[in-house]
Amino acid sequence: MINKFKYCVSISFFVLLSAHAVFSQSIRSLNNSGVDLYKKEQFADAEVKFKKGLEKTKENFELNFNLGDSYYKQERYDEAVNAFQNSLAYTEDDLLKSKAFYNIGNSLLKSQKIKESIEAYKNSLKLNPNDKEAKYNLSYALSLLKQQQDQQQNQNQ
């Protein structure tokens, strides 16, 4: 009786391991399919693949980040910000977090949320101070804010 029990447990363990591998492969496959569609500029179709992956697990940096990219390309900037913000919770890697903050900044800037974009770029640069694109975009956003403030000041006079 004990031998049969051990046999059943080891088979159950193997089935669980196999299920996990298929589950992981399925998520990876959905992400890879989404990336392929994204590269073909089929952003809505890529979005569907990333969402299907996220239905299986919400706790995935790549799927959330890539979903944000697909939203951004569809000019759905508020949704992009949410997806990029979600991605932040699923990595400890400062460079990945920096990229997410950078993309948040870009999405906010496209939405004319200049002050918020400035904060996102600053957060990106705190994590990766050598990012030239983030520095440039921060400088650009600061100049837009100054222009906006100058226009408001001129209107008030």
mmCIF file of C-alpha atoms in Angstrom, residues 65-117:
data_model
loop_
_atom_site.group_PDB
_atom_site.id
_atom_site.type_symbol
_atom_site.label_atom_id
_atom_site.label_comp_id
_atom_site.label_asym_id
_atom_site.label_seq_id
_atom_site.Cartn_x
_atom_site.Cartn_y
_atom_site.Cartn_z
ATOM 1 C CA PHE A 65 4.755 46.165 -20.392
ATOM 2 C CA ASN A 66 4.028 44.870 -23.888
ATOM 3 C CA LEU A 67 0.318 45.528 -23.433
ATOM 4 C CA GLY A 68 1.245 49.106 -22.554
ATOM 5 C CA ASP A 69 3.284 49.351 -25.755
ATOM 6 C CA SER A 70 0.361 48.079 -27.841
ATOM 7 C CA TYR A 71 -1.988 50.615 -26.216
ATOM 8 C CA TYR A 72 0.537 53.389 -26.815
ATOM 9 C CA LYS A 73 0.766 52.557 -30.518
ATOM 10 C CA GLN A 74 -3.028 52.692 -30.689
ATOM 11 C CA GLU A 75 -2.912 56.147 -29.059
ATOM 12 C CA ARG A 76 -4.745 54.858 -25.980
ATOM 13 C CA TYR A 77 -2.430 56.653 -23.616
ATOM 14 C CA ASP A 78 -4.374 56.375 -20.343
ATOM 15 C CA GLU A 79 -4.602 52.601 -20.786
ATOM 16 C CA ALA A 80 -0.910 52.514 -21.658
ATOM 17 C CA VAL A 81 -0.052 54.337 -18.424
ATOM 18 C CA ASN A 82 -2.091 51.811 -16.422
ATOM 19 C CA ALA A 83 -0.403 48.839 -18.094
ATOM 20 C CA PHE A 84 3.089 50.274 -17.586
ATOM 21 C CA GLN A 85 2.267 51.052 -13.949
ATOM 22 C CA ASN A 86 1.036 47.472 -13.497
ATOM 23 C CA SER A 87 4.305 46.148 -14.919
ATOM 24 C CA LEU A 88 6.307 47.917 -12.204
ATOM 25 C CA ALA A 89 4.989 45.562 -9.525
ATOM 26 C CA TYR A 90 6.414 42.487 -11.251
ATOM 27 C CA THR A 91 10.109 43.219 -11.448
ATOM 28 C CA GLU A 92 12.926 44.187 -9.137
ATOM 29 C CA ASP A 93 15.202 45.075 -12.052
ATOM 30 C CA ASP A 94 15.953 48.808 -11.999
ATOM 31 C CA LEU A 95 16.571 48.994 -15.758
ATOM 32 C CA LEU A 96 13.192 47.419 -16.504
ATOM 33 C CA LYS A 97 11.503 49.741 -14.033
ATOM 34 C CA SER A 98 13.322 52.662 -15.624
ATOM 35 C CA LYS A 99 11.958 51.690 -19.053
ATOM 36 C CA ALA A 100 8.448 51.424 -17.639
ATOM 37 C CA PHE A 101 8.705 54.901 -16.071
ATOM 38 C CA TYR A 102 10.117 56.262 -19.334
ATOM 39 C CA ASN A 103 7.144 54.858 -21.250
ATOM 40 C CA ILE A 104 4.765 56.222 -18.605
ATOM 41 C CA GLY A 105 6.358 59.620 -19.188
ATOM 42 C CA ASN A 106 5.902 59.331 -22.949
ATOM 43 C CA SER A 107 2.259 58.297 -22.562
ATOM 44 C CA LEU A 108 1.557 61.154 -20.165
ATOM 45 C CA LEU A 109 3.283 63.630 -22.449
ATOM 46 C CA LYS A 110 1.122 62.493 -25.378
ATOM 47 C CA SER A 111 -1.910 63.086 -23.131
ATOM 48 C CA GLN A 112 -0.709 66.641 -22.443
ATOM 49 C CA LYS A 113 -0.121 65.769 -18.776
ATOM 50 C CA ILE A 114 3.184 67.563 -18.728
ATOM 51 C CA LYS A 115 3.797 67.820 -14.971
ATOM 52 C CA GLU A 116 3.045 64.137 -14.486
ATOM 53 C CA SER A 117 5.322 63.204 -17.400
#
